[in-house]
Structure formats: structure tokens, C-alpha cells
Amino acid sequence: LERLRRRYRRFVGIACAMLAFDILFLKMEIIPDNWRIPLVILLDFYFIVCGCMDFWLYTQTGKIDVFTMSVREIASIAIMCRKRHHQFMCVLIPFAICILIVFAFLLSDDRSAQIGAIVGGLIGGGAGFVVYRRMMSDYKIIAGGHADLDDE
């Protein structure tokens, strides 16, 4: 449970750090002038949404009290959070793909930058998948095999 919560807390921190970092795109000459502000706004919106979703999951998993709650209550909260995690991914993954497409469009004159954006997206997607599998494993442990609660 604590490992799962630490991951969500770390993701919130990363989202906040990216809000500060993406301002650097305002000075990048590789990005066309008329796209710098809209790009930063797009990235800010994405990272705010990411941070809010991860913070919500962090607070919800924090409601689990293994000392006072029944196994069924713990499993119910874990299963609900796992479902929300998947729903949030259904929003964030297409959004991230759109951002990569915007980068590919903006960097259409620079083939190496395009390749860098694509490779970075693939590496990020692969790393994200590994973390996702670990988190789902944590949820499975917390839920304790109460798959019957999935239908509630």
C-alpha cells in the first residue's frame, strides 16, 4: 500500500516539476514563435490534469486503513482506485499521443528532432508500461483476490 502511495506522490511531484520545466519551450528556437505559448499552455494543461488525477488516487489510497477496515472494505477501495486509474489512463494516453503528434508537426523541418520525439515517446511509453504493471500488481495484492467486487 505504501509503495503504491509513494508512486502516486512521486507522479504528483513529477507533474509539478514539469509545470516549471515546460516554460523552457518559450525560449526554444526550434519551436516556431507562434506555437511557443500554445504549446506551453497545452503542456501545462496536460500536467495539471496528470497531477490532479494522481493526487486524487494518492488521497483515495490513503483512506485505506489496514488496522480498522475489513478486508472487503480495503479490497473495495483498491478495486475502485484501480478502475479510476484505468479510466484516467484512457484520458491521458490519447492526450499524450496528441502532444507527440503536435511535436512531430512543429518539428517537421528537423528530422532528427522528430526522431528524438518519437524515440522519447516510445521510451516513455515503455517505462510507463513497466510502472503500470507494477502498480497493478500492488493493487492485486491489496485487493487480496477479491475479483468478485469488480461487478459492484
PDB file of C-alpha atoms in Angstrom:
ATOM      1  CA  LEU A   1       0.000   0.000   0.000  1.00  0.00           C
ATOM      2  CA  GLU A   2       2.745   2.437   0.920  1.00  0.00           C
ATOM      3  CA  ARG A   3       4.698   1.619  -2.238  1.00  0.00           C
ATOM      4  CA  LEU A   4       1.623   2.417  -4.325  1.00  0.00           C
ATOM      5  CA  ARG A   5       1.045   5.680  -2.455  1.00  0.00           C
ATOM      6  CA  ARG A   6       4.723   6.654  -2.888  1.00  0.00           C
ATOM      7  CA  ARG A   7       4.388   6.159  -6.640  1.00  0.00           C
ATOM      8  CA  TYR A   8       1.346   8.425  -6.818  1.00  0.00           C
ATOM      9  CA  ARG A   9       3.083  11.035  -4.658  1.00  0.00           C
ATOM     10  CA  ARG A  10       6.129  10.830  -6.947  1.00  0.00           C
ATOM     11  CA  PHE A  11       3.911  11.288 -10.024  1.00  0.00           C
ATOM     12  CA  VAL A  12       2.344  14.386  -8.469  1.00  0.00           C
ATOM     13  CA  GLY A  13       5.843  15.754  -7.883  1.00  0.00           C
ATOM     14  CA  ILE A  14       6.876  14.993 -11.448  1.00  0.00           C
ATOM     15  CA  ALA A  15       3.774  16.736 -12.796  1.00  0.00           C
ATOM     16  CA  CYS A  16       4.567  19.833 -10.710  1.00  0.00           C
ATOM     17  CA  ALA A  17       8.200  19.784 -11.837  1.00  0.00           C
ATOM     18  CA  MET A  18       7.111  19.536 -15.471  1.00  0.00           C
ATOM     19  CA  LEU A  19       4.940  22.616 -14.997  1.00  0.00           C
ATOM     20  CA  ALA A  20       8.107  24.531 -14.166  1.00  0.00           C
ATOM     21  CA  PHE A  21      10.205  22.801 -16.822  1.00  0.00           C
ATOM     22  CA  ASP A  22       7.872  23.296 -19.793  1.00  0.00           C
ATOM     23  CA  ILE A  23       8.330  27.058 -19.598  1.00  0.00           C
ATOM     24  CA  LEU A  24      11.708  26.422 -21.258  1.00  0.00           C
ATOM     25  CA  PHE A  25       9.824  25.810 -24.514  1.00  0.00           C
ATOM     26  CA  LEU A  26       9.202  29.575 -24.655  1.00  0.00           C
ATOM     27  CA  LYS A  27      12.898  30.075 -25.399  1.00  0.00           C
ATOM     28  CA  MET A  28      13.485  27.128 -27.722  1.00  0.00           C
ATOM     29  CA  GLU A  29      14.249  28.402 -31.185  1.00  0.00           C
ATOM     30  CA  ILE A  30      13.425  25.034 -32.714  1.00  0.00           C
ATOM     31  CA  ILE A  31       9.734  25.702 -31.880  1.00  0.00           C
ATOM     32  CA  PRO A  32       8.076  28.284 -34.176  1.00  0.00           C
ATOM     33  CA  ASP A  33       7.370  31.584 -32.385  1.00  0.00           C
ATOM     34  CA  ASN A  34       3.607  31.436 -32.906  1.00  0.00           C
ATOM     35  CA  TRP A  35       3.432  27.968 -31.316  1.00  0.00           C
ATOM     36  CA  ARG A  36       5.523  28.526 -28.188  1.00  0.00           C
ATOM     37  CA  ILE A  37       2.781  29.909 -25.919  1.00  0.00           C
ATOM     38  CA  PRO A  38       0.062  27.499 -27.145  1.00  0.00           C
ATOM     39  CA  LEU A  39       2.486  24.586 -26.666  1.00  0.00           C
ATOM     40  CA  VAL A  40       3.284  25.635 -23.091  1.00  0.00           C
ATOM     41  CA  ILE A  41      -0.443  26.034 -22.361  1.00  0.00           C
ATOM     42  CA  LEU A  42      -1.117  22.566 -23.809  1.00  0.00           C
ATOM     43  CA  LEU A  43       1.670  21.008 -21.756  1.00  0.00           C
ATOM     44  CA  ASP A  44       0.602  22.877 -18.609  1.00  0.00           C
ATOM     45  CA  PHE A  45      -2.958  21.645 -19.030  1.00  0.00           C
ATOM     46  CA  TYR A  46      -1.755  18.069 -19.501  1.00  0.00           C
ATOM     47  CA  PHE A  47       0.482  18.130 -16.429  1.00  0.00           C
ATOM     48  CA  ILE A  48      -2.171  19.812 -14.285  1.00  0.00           C
ATOM     49  CA  VAL A  49      -4.628  17.076 -15.261  1.00  0.00           C
ATOM     50  CA  CYS A  50      -1.982  14.389 -14.576  1.00  0.00           C
ATOM     51  CA  GLY A  51      -1.152  15.893 -11.205  1.00  0.00           C
ATOM     52  CA  CYS A  52      -4.805  16.207 -10.182  1.00  0.00           C
ATOM     53  CA  MET A  53      -5.589  12.629 -11.178  1.00  0.00           C
ATOM     54  CA  ASP A  54      -2.548  11.242  -9.381  1.00  0.00           C
ATOM     55  CA  PHE A  55      -3.261  13.355  -6.302  1.00  0.00           C
ATOM     56  CA  TRP A  56      -6.835  12.058  -6.231  1.00  0.00           C
ATOM     57  CA  LEU A  57      -5.575   8.461  -6.403  1.00  0.00           C
ATOM     58  CA  TYR A  58      -2.995   9.243  -3.725  1.00  0.00           C
ATOM     59  CA  THR A  59      -5.677  10.578  -1.364  1.00  0.00           C
ATOM     60  CA  GLN A  60      -8.076   7.720  -2.091  1.00  0.00           C
ATOM     61  CA  THR A  61      -5.471   5.061  -1.398  1.00  0.00           C
ATOM     62  CA  GLY A  62      -4.659   6.985   1.779  1.00  0.00           C
ATOM     63  CA  LYS A  63      -8.170   6.258   3.039  1.00  0.00           C
ATOM     64  CA  ILE A  64      -7.273   2.588   3.353  1.00  0.00           C
ATOM     65  CA  ASP A  65      -6.645   1.715   6.980  1.00  0.00           C
ATOM     66  CA  VAL A  66      -5.493  -1.852   7.311  1.00  0.00           C
ATOM     67  CA  PHE A  67      -5.921  -1.749  11.096  1.00  0.00           C
ATOM     68  CA  THR A  68      -9.583  -0.708  11.267  1.00  0.00           C
ATOM     69  CA  MET A  69     -11.124  -1.731   7.939  1.00  0.00           C
ATOM     70  CA  SER A  70     -12.375  -5.132   6.918  1.00  0.00           C
ATOM     71  CA  VAL A  71     -10.656  -6.977   4.094  1.00  0.00           C
ATOM     72  CA  ARG A  72     -13.748  -6.400   1.972  1.00  0.00           C
ATOM     73  CA  GLU A  73     -13.623  -2.612   2.557  1.00  0.00           C
ATOM     74  CA  ILE A  74      -9.933  -2.484   1.707  1.00  0.00           C
ATOM     75  CA  ALA A  75     -10.487  -4.555  -1.432  1.00  0.00           C
ATOM     76  CA  SER A  76     -13.426  -2.368  -2.462  1.00  0.00           C
ATOM     77  CA  ILE A  77     -11.379   0.837  -2.239  1.00  0.00           C
ATOM     78  CA  ALA A  78      -8.420  -0.784  -4.022  1.00  0.00           C
ATOM     79  CA  ILE A  79     -10.616  -2.044  -6.841  1.00  0.00           C
ATOM     80  CA  MET A  80     -12.304   1.356  -7.208  1.00  0.00           C
ATOM     81  CA  CYS A  81      -8.912   3.083  -7.374  1.00  0.00           C
ATOM     82  CA  ARG A  82      -7.659   0.558  -9.928  1.00  0.00           C
ATOM     83  CA  LYS A  83     -10.720   1.250 -12.090  1.00  0.00           C
ATOM     84  CA  ARG A  84     -10.186   5.005 -11.802  1.00  0.00           C
ATOM     85  CA  HIS A  85      -6.530   4.513 -12.686  1.00  0.00           C
ATOM     86  CA  HIS A  86      -7.577   2.780 -15.910  1.00  0.00           C
ATOM     87  CA  GLN A  87     -10.151   5.485 -16.676  1.00  0.00           C
ATOM     88  CA  PHE A  88      -7.547   8.176 -16.139  1.00  0.00           C
ATOM     89  CA  MET A  89      -5.176   6.329 -18.473  1.00  0.00           C
ATOM     90  CA  CYS A  90      -7.909   6.288 -21.131  1.00  0.00           C
ATOM     91  CA  VAL A  91      -7.829  10.087 -20.970  1.00  0.00           C
ATOM     92  CA  LEU A  92      -4.106  10.695 -20.529  1.00  0.00           C
ATOM     93  CA  ILE A  93      -2.647   8.275 -23.088  1.00  0.00           C
ATOM     94  CA  PRO A  94      -4.536   9.708 -26.099  1.00  0.00           C
ATOM     95  CA  PHE A  95      -3.729  13.199 -24.812  1.00  0.00           C
ATOM     96  CA  ALA A  96      -0.009  12.309 -24.649  1.00  0.00           C
ATOM     97  CA  ILE A  97      -0.152  10.860 -28.165  1.00  0.00           C
ATOM     98  CA  CYS A  98      -1.741  14.098 -29.409  1.00  0.00           C
ATOM     99  CA  ILE A  99       1.067  16.070 -27.773  1.00  0.00           C
ATOM    100  CA  LEU A 100       3.643  13.878 -29.557  1.00  0.00           C
ATOM    101  CA  ILE A 101       1.822  14.482 -32.839  1.00  0.00           C
ATOM    102  CA  VAL A 102       1.912  18.239 -32.193  1.00  0.00           C
ATOM    103  CA  PHE A 103       5.656  17.980 -31.548  1.00  0.00           C
ATOM    104  CA  ALA A 104       6.143  15.986 -34.761  1.00  0.00           C
ATOM    105  CA  PHE A 105       4.189  18.642 -36.668  1.00  0.00           C
ATOM    106  CA  LEU A 106       6.101  21.529 -35.080  1.00  0.00           C
ATOM    107  CA  LEU A 107       9.422  19.846 -35.713  1.00  0.00           C
ATOM    108  CA  SER A 108       8.605  18.894 -39.305  1.00  0.00           C
ATOM    109  CA  ASP A 109      11.663  20.783 -40.592  1.00  0.00           C
ATOM    110  CA  ASP A 110      14.059  18.958 -38.289  1.00  0.00           C
ATOM    111  CA  ARG A 111      14.144  15.222 -38.939  1.00  0.00           C
ATOM    112  CA  SER A 112      16.490  14.453 -36.031  1.00  0.00           C
ATOM    113  CA  ALA A 113      14.212  16.320 -33.599  1.00  0.00           C
ATOM    114  CA  GLN A 114      11.224  14.353 -34.923  1.00  0.00           C
ATOM    115  CA  ILE A 115      13.067  11.086 -34.429  1.00  0.00           C
ATOM    116  CA  GLY A 116      14.075  12.229 -30.938  1.00  0.00           C
ATOM    117  CA  ALA A 117      10.450  12.998 -30.065  1.00  0.00           C
ATOM    118  CA  ILE A 118       9.296   9.610 -31.362  1.00  0.00           C
ATOM    119  CA  VAL A 119      12.080   7.691 -29.604  1.00  0.00           C
ATOM    120  CA  GLY A 120      11.432   9.654 -26.406  1.00  0.00           C
ATOM    121  CA  GLY A 121       7.736   8.839 -26.660  1.00  0.00           C
ATOM    122  CA  LEU A 122       8.464   5.144 -27.165  1.00  0.00           C
ATOM    123  CA  ILE A 123      10.915   5.010 -24.269  1.00  0.00           C
ATOM    124  CA  GLY A 124       8.468   6.913 -22.066  1.00  0.00           C
ATOM    125  CA  GLY A 125       5.653   4.606 -23.095  1.00  0.00           C
ATOM    126  CA  GLY A 126       7.760   1.538 -22.343  1.00  0.00           C
ATOM    127  CA  ALA A 127       8.832   2.859 -18.945  1.00  0.00           C
ATOM    128  CA  GLY A 128       5.226   3.794 -18.221  1.00  0.00           C
ATOM    129  CA  PHE A 129       4.075   0.289 -19.080  1.00  0.00           C
ATOM    130  CA  VAL A 130       6.601  -1.234 -16.665  1.00  0.00           C
ATOM    131  CA  VAL A 131       5.433   1.071 -13.852  1.00  0.00           C
ATOM    132  CA  TYR A 132       1.804   0.346 -14.754  1.00  0.00           C
ATOM    133  CA  ARG A 133       2.365  -3.416 -14.411  1.00  0.00           C
ATOM    134  CA  ARG A 134       3.997  -2.906 -11.010  1.00  0.00           C
ATOM    135  CA  MET A 135       1.120  -0.725  -9.823  1.00  0.00           C
ATOM    136  CA  MET A 136      -1.481  -3.220 -10.992  1.00  0.00           C
ATOM    137  CA  SER A 137       0.439  -5.919  -9.132  1.00  0.00           C
ATOM    138  CA  ASP A 138       0.266  -3.754  -5.988  1.00  0.00           C
ATOM    139  CA  TYR A 139      -3.484  -3.319  -6.442  1.00  0.00           C
ATOM    140  CA  LYS A 140      -3.890  -7.069  -6.835  1.00  0.00           C
ATOM    141  CA  ILE A 141      -2.048  -7.651  -3.575  1.00  0.00           C
ATOM    142  CA  ILE A 142      -4.090  -5.008  -1.747  1.00  0.00           C
ATOM    143  CA  ALA A 143      -7.404  -6.300  -3.121  1.00  0.00           C
ATOM    144  CA  GLY A 144      -6.398  -9.748  -1.945  1.00  0.00           C
ATOM    145  CA  GLY A 145      -8.011 -11.623  -4.797  1.00  0.00           C
ATOM    146  CA  HIS A 146     -11.471 -10.133  -4.286  1.00  0.00           C
ATOM    147  CA  ALA A 147     -12.256 -10.016  -8.002  1.00  0.00           C
ATOM    148  CA  ASP A 148     -15.924 -10.593  -7.132  1.00  0.00           C
ATOM    149  CA  LEU A 149     -16.065  -6.931  -6.089  1.00  0.00           C
ATOM    150  CA  ASP A 150     -15.354  -5.866  -9.674  1.00  0.00           C
ATOM    151  CA  ASP A 151     -19.043  -6.188 -10.509  1.00  0.00           C
ATOM    152  CA  GLU A 152     -20.247  -3.920  -7.680  1.00  0.00           C
TER     153      GLU A 152
END
